[in-house]
Amino acid sequence: MMETVTAERNKNTCHKGMPKILLLSWEYPPHVVGGLSRHVHGLAGGLKQDYEVHVLTANPGDLSSSELKDGIYIHRVKPLNEKDPNFLHWILGLNLAMEQKANELTSFHHFELIHAHDWLVGACGLSLKERLQCPLITTIHATEYGRNNGIYTELQKFIHRKEEQLILGSDQVIVCSEYMKEEVLQQFAVESEKMSVIANGISKEPQLDDPDSLLEGLQVKKGGRLIFSIGRMVREKGFDTLIEAAPIIKEKYPETYMIIAGKGPMLEAHRKKRKN
């Protein structure tokens, strides 16, 4: 009953006359696992100038199931089997819950476009495309092949097939770089004309009164050459390559030093590698 009331309220307060877009993403702030969450948040913020943007995502805890924040309509669902320790079962339950919620939303909203982000929400995206008869755009942020430099295990094969189904079933596929475009073209039988490269954007932040304060606490060497790298500490980001290259760079450019920032499952491994 509460969900129906909330949906009806949203219907009455939506931007009249603006075309509506539904973004599908398994993570969205404040639920942040990796860069995908921030990407979708930034995209939604940019699109809201010309579209009424709805985001359908997972609810990892006790967040509001429906809210209007910064001009973006956010709808959160819990997987049907949210306590299942098997990740694939959890993803299946998430897609089923997202599809149920989307069906409810379409009772009040006419979406011009569905935009899915990675295979994790692919089942929901493909189902909505067929049921609503509207275009499906998919952004591929990474592939299972690229993350592992190959497909070896049964789990990787399963994810690879799901990526293929989503890519081939989408009307248009977006990637963030020419490198990713080539990777997708090599791994999947998709037409080049179906793909678009749209680089990640940045938000123009207000200029700081004291930009040097950002460096407080860091071991900055005045007059030295700084190589600064920041990101999530996972294998595919390539921090291990940078650490291995450090002695070579140092030998050729003695005044060079590196600062690597971020957090993630490989943080301690990188720290040990640096000490060695």
PDB file of N, CA and C in Angstrom, residues 65-135:
ATOM      1  N   SER A  65      13.159   3.147   0.100  1.00  0.00           N
ATOM      2  CA  SER A  65      12.820   2.380  -1.090  1.00  0.00           C
ATOM      3  C   SER A  65      12.471   3.274  -2.275  1.00  0.00           C
ATOM      4  N   SER A  66      12.107   4.512  -1.998  1.00  0.00           N
ATOM      5  CA  SER A  66      11.774   5.442  -3.065  1.00  0.00           C
ATOM      6  C   SER A  66      11.998   6.866  -2.579  1.00  0.00           C
ATOM      7  N   GLU A  67      12.756   7.642  -3.344  1.00  0.00           N
ATOM      8  CA  GLU A  67      12.994   9.026  -2.950  1.00  0.00           C
ATOM      9  C   GLU A  67      13.342   9.878  -4.166  1.00  0.00           C
ATOM     10  N   LEU A  68      13.112  11.164  -4.024  1.00  0.00           N
ATOM     11  CA  LEU A  68      13.515  12.142  -5.022  1.00  0.00           C
ATOM     12  C   LEU A  68      14.687  12.916  -4.426  1.00  0.00           C
ATOM     13  N   LYS A  69      15.866  12.751  -5.022  1.00  0.00           N
ATOM     14  CA  LYS A  69      17.072  13.387  -4.490  1.00  0.00           C
ATOM     15  C   LYS A  69      17.825  14.090  -5.604  1.00  0.00           C
ATOM     16  N   ASP A  70      18.071  15.374  -5.407  1.00  0.00           N
ATOM     17  CA  ASP A  70      18.802  16.183  -6.389  1.00  0.00           C
ATOM     18  C   ASP A  70      18.161  16.108  -7.772  1.00  0.00           C
ATOM     19  N   GLY A  71      16.843  16.027  -7.797  1.00  0.00           N
ATOM     20  CA  GLY A  71      16.137  16.014  -9.069  1.00  0.00           C
ATOM     21  C   GLY A  71      16.097  14.670  -9.752  1.00  0.00           C
ATOM     22  N   ILE A  72      16.525  13.604  -9.066  1.00  0.00           N
ATOM     23  CA  ILE A  72      16.565  12.259  -9.640  1.00  0.00           C
ATOM     24  C   ILE A  72      15.663  11.345  -8.814  1.00  0.00           C
ATOM     25  N   TYR A  73      14.828  10.572  -9.481  1.00  0.00           N
ATOM     26  CA  TYR A  73      13.933   9.642  -8.802  1.00  0.00           C
ATOM     27  C   TYR A  73      14.679   8.313  -8.609  1.00  0.00           C
ATOM     28  N   ILE A  74      14.838   7.908  -7.366  1.00  0.00           N
ATOM     29  CA  ILE A  74      15.598   6.707  -7.035  1.00  0.00           C
ATOM     30  C   ILE A  74      14.646   5.663  -6.459  1.00  0.00           C
ATOM     31  N   HIS A  75      14.684   4.474  -7.037  1.00  0.00           N
ATOM     32  CA  HIS A  75      13.849   3.364  -6.586  1.00  0.00           C
ATOM     33  C   HIS A  75      14.766   2.204  -6.207  1.00  0.00           C
ATOM     34  N   ARG A  76      14.664   1.746  -4.969  1.00  0.00           N
ATOM     35  CA  ARG A  76      15.547   0.690  -4.481  1.00  0.00           C
ATOM     36  C   ARG A  76      14.734  -0.556  -4.130  1.00  0.00           C
ATOM     37  N   VAL A  77      15.296  -1.710  -4.470  1.00  0.00           N
ATOM     38  CA  VAL A  77      14.629  -2.975  -4.178  1.00  0.00           C
ATOM     39  C   VAL A  77      15.599  -3.925  -3.493  1.00  0.00           C
ATOM     40  N   LYS A  78      15.047  -4.841  -2.732  1.00  0.00           N
ATOM     41  CA  LYS A  78      15.836  -5.902  -2.118  1.00  0.00           C
ATOM     42  C   LYS A  78      15.669  -7.172  -2.949  1.00  0.00           C
ATOM     43  N   PRO A  79      16.759  -7.883  -3.221  1.00  0.00           N
ATOM     44  CA  PRO A  79      16.643  -9.146  -3.973  1.00  0.00           C
ATOM     45  C   PRO A  79      15.659 -10.088  -3.298  1.00  0.00           C
ATOM     46  N   LEU A  80      14.986 -10.887  -4.095  1.00  0.00           N
ATOM     47  CA  LEU A  80      13.997 -11.808  -3.540  1.00  0.00           C
ATOM     48  C   LEU A  80      14.636 -12.795  -2.572  1.00  0.00           C
ATOM     49  N   ASN A  81      15.911 -13.081  -2.783  1.00  0.00           N
ATOM     50  CA  ASN A  81      16.649 -13.987  -1.885  1.00  0.00           C
ATOM     51  C   ASN A  81      17.902 -13.270  -1.374  1.00  0.00           C
ATOM     52  N   GLU A  82      17.698 -12.135  -0.726  1.00  0.00           N
ATOM     53  CA  GLU A  82      18.810 -11.245  -0.382  1.00  0.00           C
ATOM     54  C   GLU A  82      19.826 -11.858   0.569  1.00  0.00           C
ATOM     55  N   LYS A  83      19.483 -12.900   1.297  1.00  0.00           N
ATOM     56  CA  LYS A  83      20.417 -13.526   2.240  1.00  0.00           C
ATOM     57  C   LYS A  83      21.189 -14.693   1.616  1.00  0.00           C
ATOM     58  N   ASP A  84      20.914 -14.990   0.362  1.00  0.00           N
ATOM     59  CA  ASP A  84      21.573 -16.123  -0.291  1.00  0.00           C
ATOM     60  C   ASP A  84      23.054 -15.813  -0.470  1.00  0.00           C
ATOM     61  N   PRO A  85      23.959 -16.665   0.046  1.00  0.00           N
ATOM     62  CA  PRO A  85      25.403 -16.398  -0.079  1.00  0.00           C
ATOM     63  C   PRO A  85      25.930 -16.607  -1.492  1.00  0.00           C
ATOM     64  N   ASN A  86      25.177 -17.310  -2.327  1.00  0.00           N
ATOM     65  CA  ASN A  86      25.603 -17.531  -3.708  1.00  0.00           C
ATOM     66  C   ASN A  86      25.358 -16.257  -4.516  1.00  0.00           C
ATOM     67  N   PHE A  87      26.433 -15.669  -5.055  1.00  0.00           N
ATOM     68  CA  PHE A  87      26.328 -14.376  -5.730  1.00  0.00           C
ATOM     69  C   PHE A  87      25.402 -14.435  -6.943  1.00  0.00           C
ATOM     70  N   LEU A  88      25.490 -15.504  -7.718  1.00  0.00           N
ATOM     71  CA  LEU A  88      24.636 -15.608  -8.903  1.00  0.00           C
ATOM     72  C   LEU A  88      23.166 -15.713  -8.528  1.00  0.00           C
ATOM     73  N   HIS A  89      22.874 -16.439  -7.449  1.00  0.00           N
ATOM     74  CA  HIS A  89      21.490 -16.521  -6.974  1.00  0.00           C
ATOM     75  C   HIS A  89      21.019 -15.138  -6.509  1.00  0.00           C
ATOM     76  N   TRP A  90      21.925 -14.408  -5.847  1.00  0.00           N
ATOM     77  CA  TRP A  90      21.604 -13.062  -5.367  1.00  0.00           C
ATOM     78  C   TRP A  90      21.292 -12.144  -6.550  1.00  0.00           C
ATOM     79  N   ILE A  91      22.102 -12.222  -7.596  1.00  0.00           N
ATOM     80  CA  ILE A  91      21.886 -11.401  -8.784  1.00  0.00           C
ATOM     81  C   ILE A  91      20.568 -11.752  -9.460  1.00  0.00           C
ATOM     82  N   LEU A  92      20.258 -13.043  -9.523  1.00  0.00           N
ATOM     83  CA  LEU A  92      18.975 -13.473 -10.096  1.00  0.00           C
ATOM     84  C   LEU A  92      17.824 -12.875  -9.305  1.00  0.00           C
ATOM     85  N   GLY A  93      17.909 -12.953  -7.969  1.00  0.00           N
ATOM     86  CA  GLY A  93      16.863 -12.385  -7.123  1.00  0.00           C
ATOM     87  C   GLY A  93      16.755 -10.885  -7.278  1.00  0.00           C
ATOM     88  N   LEU A  94      17.891 -10.213  -7.493  1.00  0.00           N
ATOM     89  CA  LEU A  94      17.880  -8.768  -7.698  1.00  0.00           C
ATOM     90  C   LEU A  94      17.158  -8.429  -8.994  1.00  0.00           C
ATOM     91  N   ASN A  95      17.469  -9.145 -10.072  1.00  0.00           N
ATOM     92  CA  ASN A  95      16.837  -8.864 -11.351  1.00  0.00           C
ATOM     93  C   ASN A  95      15.331  -9.098 -11.301  1.00  0.00           C
ATOM     94  N   LEU A  96      14.909 -10.148 -10.614  1.00  0.00           N
ATOM     95  CA  LEU A  96      13.478 -10.410 -10.481  1.00  0.00           C
ATOM     96  C   LEU A  96      12.790  -9.285  -9.706  1.00  0.00           C
ATOM     97  N   ALA A  97      13.434  -8.830  -8.632  1.00  0.00           N
ATOM     98  CA  ALA A  97      12.855  -7.740  -7.835  1.00  0.00           C
ATOM     99  C   ALA A  97      12.824  -6.436  -8.628  1.00  0.00           C
ATOM    100  N   MET A  98      13.884  -6.181  -9.396  1.00  0.00           N
ATOM    101  CA  MET A  98      13.931  -4.961 -10.210  1.00  0.00           C
ATOM    102  C   MET A  98      12.845  -4.985 -11.286  1.00  0.00           C
ATOM    103  N   GLU A  99      12.639  -6.164 -11.868  1.00  0.00           N
ATOM    104  CA  GLU A  99      11.611  -6.266 -12.897  1.00  0.00           C
ATOM    105  C   GLU A  99      10.220  -6.056 -12.311  1.00  0.00           C
ATOM    106  N   GLN A 100       9.979  -6.601 -11.129  1.00  0.00           N
ATOM    107  CA  GLN A 100       8.695  -6.396 -10.469  1.00  0.00           C
ATOM    108  C   GLN A 100       8.466  -4.909 -10.194  1.00  0.00           C
ATOM    109  N   LYS A 101       9.505  -4.237  -9.708  1.00  0.00           N
ATOM    110  CA  LYS A 101       9.383  -2.810  -9.413  1.00  0.00           C
ATOM    111  C   LYS A 101       9.183  -2.005 -10.692  1.00  0.00           C
ATOM    112  N   ALA A 102       9.908  -2.367 -11.749  1.00  0.00           N
ATOM    113  CA  ALA A 102       9.762  -1.665 -13.021  1.00  0.00           C
ATOM    114  C   ALA A 102       8.350  -1.821 -13.571  1.00  0.00           C
ATOM    115  N   ASN A 103       7.779  -3.000 -13.428  1.00  0.00           N
ATOM    116  CA  ASN A 103       6.403  -3.218 -13.876  1.00  0.00           C
ATOM    117  C   ASN A 103       5.431  -2.320 -13.118  1.00  0.00           C
ATOM    118  N   GLU A 104       5.714  -2.134 -11.837  1.00  0.00           N
ATOM    119  CA  GLU A 104       4.878  -1.233 -11.039  1.00  0.00           C
ATOM    120  C   GLU A 104       5.047   0.205 -11.512  1.00  0.00           C
ATOM    121  N   LEU A 105       6.282   0.602 -11.776  1.00  0.00           N
ATOM    122  CA  LEU A 105       6.550   1.980 -12.195  1.00  0.00           C
ATOM    123  C   LEU A 105       5.894   2.297 -13.535  1.00  0.00           C
ATOM    124  N   THR A 106       5.866   1.309 -14.436  1.00  0.00           N
ATOM    125  CA  THR A 106       5.289   1.563 -15.758  1.00  0.00           C
ATOM    126  C   THR A 106       3.771   1.722 -15.710  1.00  0.00           C
ATOM    127  N   SER A 107       3.181   1.456 -14.569  1.00  0.00           N
ATOM    128  CA  SER A 107       1.751   1.740 -14.415  1.00  0.00           C
ATOM    129  C   SER A 107       1.515   3.239 -14.288  1.00  0.00           C
ATOM    130  N   PHE A 108       2.589   3.966 -13.909  1.00  0.00           N
ATOM    131  CA  PHE A 108       2.467   5.417 -13.695  1.00  0.00           C
ATOM    132  C   PHE A 108       3.330   6.235 -14.651  1.00  0.00           C
ATOM    133  N   HIS A 109       4.325   5.597 -15.244  1.00  0.00           N
ATOM    134  CA  HIS A 109       5.282   6.323 -16.083  1.00  0.00           C
ATOM    135  C   HIS A 109       5.439   5.645 -17.436  1.00  0.00           C
ATOM    136  N   HIS A 110       5.620   6.457 -18.457  1.00  0.00           N
ATOM    137  CA  HIS A 110       5.949   5.940 -19.792  1.00  0.00           C
ATOM    138  C   HIS A 110       7.419   6.251 -20.048  1.00  0.00           C
ATOM    139  N   PHE A 111       8.248   5.232 -20.043  1.00  0.00           N
ATOM    140  CA  PHE A 111       9.678   5.420 -20.249  1.00  0.00           C
ATOM    141  C   PHE A 111      10.002   5.334 -21.734  1.00  0.00           C
ATOM    142  N   GLU A 112      10.741   6.334 -22.211  1.00  0.00           N
ATOM    143  CA  GLU A 112      11.159   6.368 -23.605  1.00  0.00           C
ATOM    144  C   GLU A 112      12.353   5.459 -23.863  1.00  0.00           C
ATOM    145  N   LEU A 113      13.090   5.163 -22.790  1.00  0.00           N
ATOM    146  CA  LEU A 113      14.358   4.466 -22.958  1.00  0.00           C
ATOM    147  C   LEU A 113      14.731   3.727 -21.681  1.00  0.00           C
ATOM    148  N   ILE A 114      15.311   2.536 -21.847  1.00  0.00           N
ATOM    149  CA  ILE A 114      15.888   1.785 -20.737  1.00  0.00           C
ATOM    150  C   ILE A 114      17.403   1.784 -20.923  1.00  0.00           C
ATOM    151  N   HIS A 115      18.144   2.096 -19.873  1.00  0.00           N
ATOM    152  CA  HIS A 115      19.607   2.136 -19.963  1.00  0.00           C
ATOM    153  C   HIS A 115      20.184   1.227 -18.881  1.00  0.00           C
ATOM    154  N   ALA A 116      20.749   0.090 -19.300  1.00  0.00           N
ATOM    155  CA  ALA A 116      21.317  -0.889 -18.369  1.00  0.00           C
ATOM    156  C   ALA A 116      22.824  -0.716 -18.257  1.00  0.00           C
ATOM    157  N   HIS A 117      23.342  -1.017 -17.081  1.00  0.00           N
ATOM    158  CA  HIS A 117      24.784  -0.892 -16.833  1.00  0.00           C
ATOM    159  C   HIS A 117      25.360  -2.237 -16.405  1.00  0.00           C
ATOM    160  N   ASP A 118      26.037  -2.874 -17.345  1.00  0.00           N
ATOM    161  CA  ASP A 118      26.712  -4.160 -17.170  1.00  0.00           C
ATOM    162  C   ASP A 118      25.725  -5.327 -17.031  1.00  0.00           C
ATOM    163  N   TRP A 119      26.269  -6.542 -17.118  1.00  0.00           N
ATOM    164  CA  TRP A 119      25.468  -7.765 -17.164  1.00  0.00           C
ATOM    165  C   TRP A 119      24.666  -7.994 -15.893  1.00  0.00           C
ATOM    166  N   LEU A 120      25.080  -7.381 -14.795  1.00  0.00           N
ATOM    167  CA  LEU A 120      24.432  -7.609 -13.504  1.00  0.00           C
ATOM    168  C   LEU A 120      22.954  -7.259 -13.519  1.00  0.00           C
ATOM    169  N   VAL A 121      22.546  -6.345 -14.394  1.00  0.00           N
ATOM    170  CA  VAL A 121      21.125  -5.984 -14.515  1.00  0.00           C
ATOM    171  C   VAL A 121      20.600  -6.327 -15.908  1.00  0.00           C
ATOM    172  N   GLY A 122      21.349  -7.160 -16.634  1.00  0.00           N
ATOM    173  CA  GLY A 122      20.996  -7.471 -18.015  1.00  0.00           C
ATOM    174  C   GLY A 122      19.680  -8.193 -18.173  1.00  0.00           C
ATOM    175  N   ALA A 123      19.406  -9.148 -17.291  1.00  0.00           N
ATOM    176  CA  ALA A 123      18.158  -9.909 -17.402  1.00  0.00           C
ATOM    177  C   ALA A 123      16.948  -8.993 -17.288  1.00  0.00           C
ATOM    178  N   CYS A 124      16.995  -8.066 -16.353  1.00  0.00           N
ATOM    179  CA  CYS A 124      15.903  -7.103 -16.186  1.00  0.00           C
ATOM    180  C   CYS A 124      15.792  -6.201 -17.409  1.00  0.00           C
ATOM    181  N   GLY A 125      16.924  -5.711 -17.910  1.00  0.00           N
ATOM    182  CA  GLY A 125      16.911  -4.826 -19.066  1.00  0.00           C
ATOM    183  C   GLY A 125      16.320  -5.476 -20.293  1.00  0.00           C
ATOM    184  N   LEU A 126      16.727  -6.716 -20.574  1.00  0.00           N
ATOM    185  CA  LEU A 126      16.222  -7.429 -21.748  1.00  0.00           C
ATOM    186  C   LEU A 126      14.732  -7.727 -21.621  1.00  0.00           C
ATOM    187  N   SER A 127      14.304  -8.080 -20.418  1.00  0.00           N
ATOM    188  CA  SER A 127      12.891  -8.370 -20.205  1.00  0.00           C
ATOM    189  C   SER A 127      12.041  -7.120 -20.396  1.00  0.00           C
ATOM    190  N   LEU A 128      12.509  -5.990 -19.874  1.00  0.00           N
ATOM    191  CA  LEU A 128      11.755  -4.734 -20.002  1.00  0.00           C
ATOM    192  C   LEU A 128      11.697  -4.273 -21.451  1.00  0.00           C
ATOM    193  N   LYS A 129      12.787  -4.468 -22.174  1.00  0.00           N
ATOM    194  CA  LYS A 129      12.788  -4.091 -23.589  1.00  0.00           C
ATOM    195  C   LYS A 129      11.683  -4.821 -24.336  1.00  0.00           C
ATOM    196  N   GLU A 130      11.567  -6.123 -24.087  1.00  0.00           N
ATOM    197  CA  GLU A 130      10.563  -6.933 -24.790  1.00  0.00           C
ATOM    198  C   GLU A 130       9.153  -6.559 -24.352  1.00  0.00           C
ATOM    199  N   ARG A 131       8.976  -6.349 -23.045  1.00  0.00           N
ATOM    200  CA  ARG A 131       7.627  -6.086 -22.551  1.00  0.00           C
ATOM    201  C   ARG A 131       7.160  -4.688 -22.902  1.00  0.00           C
ATOM    202  N   LEU A 132       8.054  -3.695 -22.784  1.00  0.00           N
ATOM    203  CA  LEU A 132       7.665  -2.307 -23.015  1.00  0.00           C
ATOM    204  C   LEU A 132       7.811  -1.895 -24.471  1.00  0.00           C
ATOM    205  N   GLN A 133       8.526  -2.718 -25.254  1.00  0.00           N
ATOM    206  CA  GLN A 133       8.765  -2.393 -26.662  1.00  0.00           C
ATOM    207  C   GLN A 133       9.410  -1.015 -26.803  1.00  0.00           C
ATOM    208  N   CYS A 134      10.442  -0.795 -25.987  1.00  0.00           N
ATOM    209  CA  CYS A 134      11.171   0.468 -26.071  1.00  0.00           C
ATOM    210  C   CYS A 134      12.663   0.160 -26.201  1.00  0.00           C
ATOM    211  N   PRO A 135      13.450   1.112 -26.695  1.00  0.00           N
ATOM    212  CA  PRO A 135      14.879   0.867 -26.919  1.00  0.00           C
ATOM    213  C   PRO A 135      15.623   0.550 -25.623  1.00  0.00           C
TER     214      PRO A 135
END
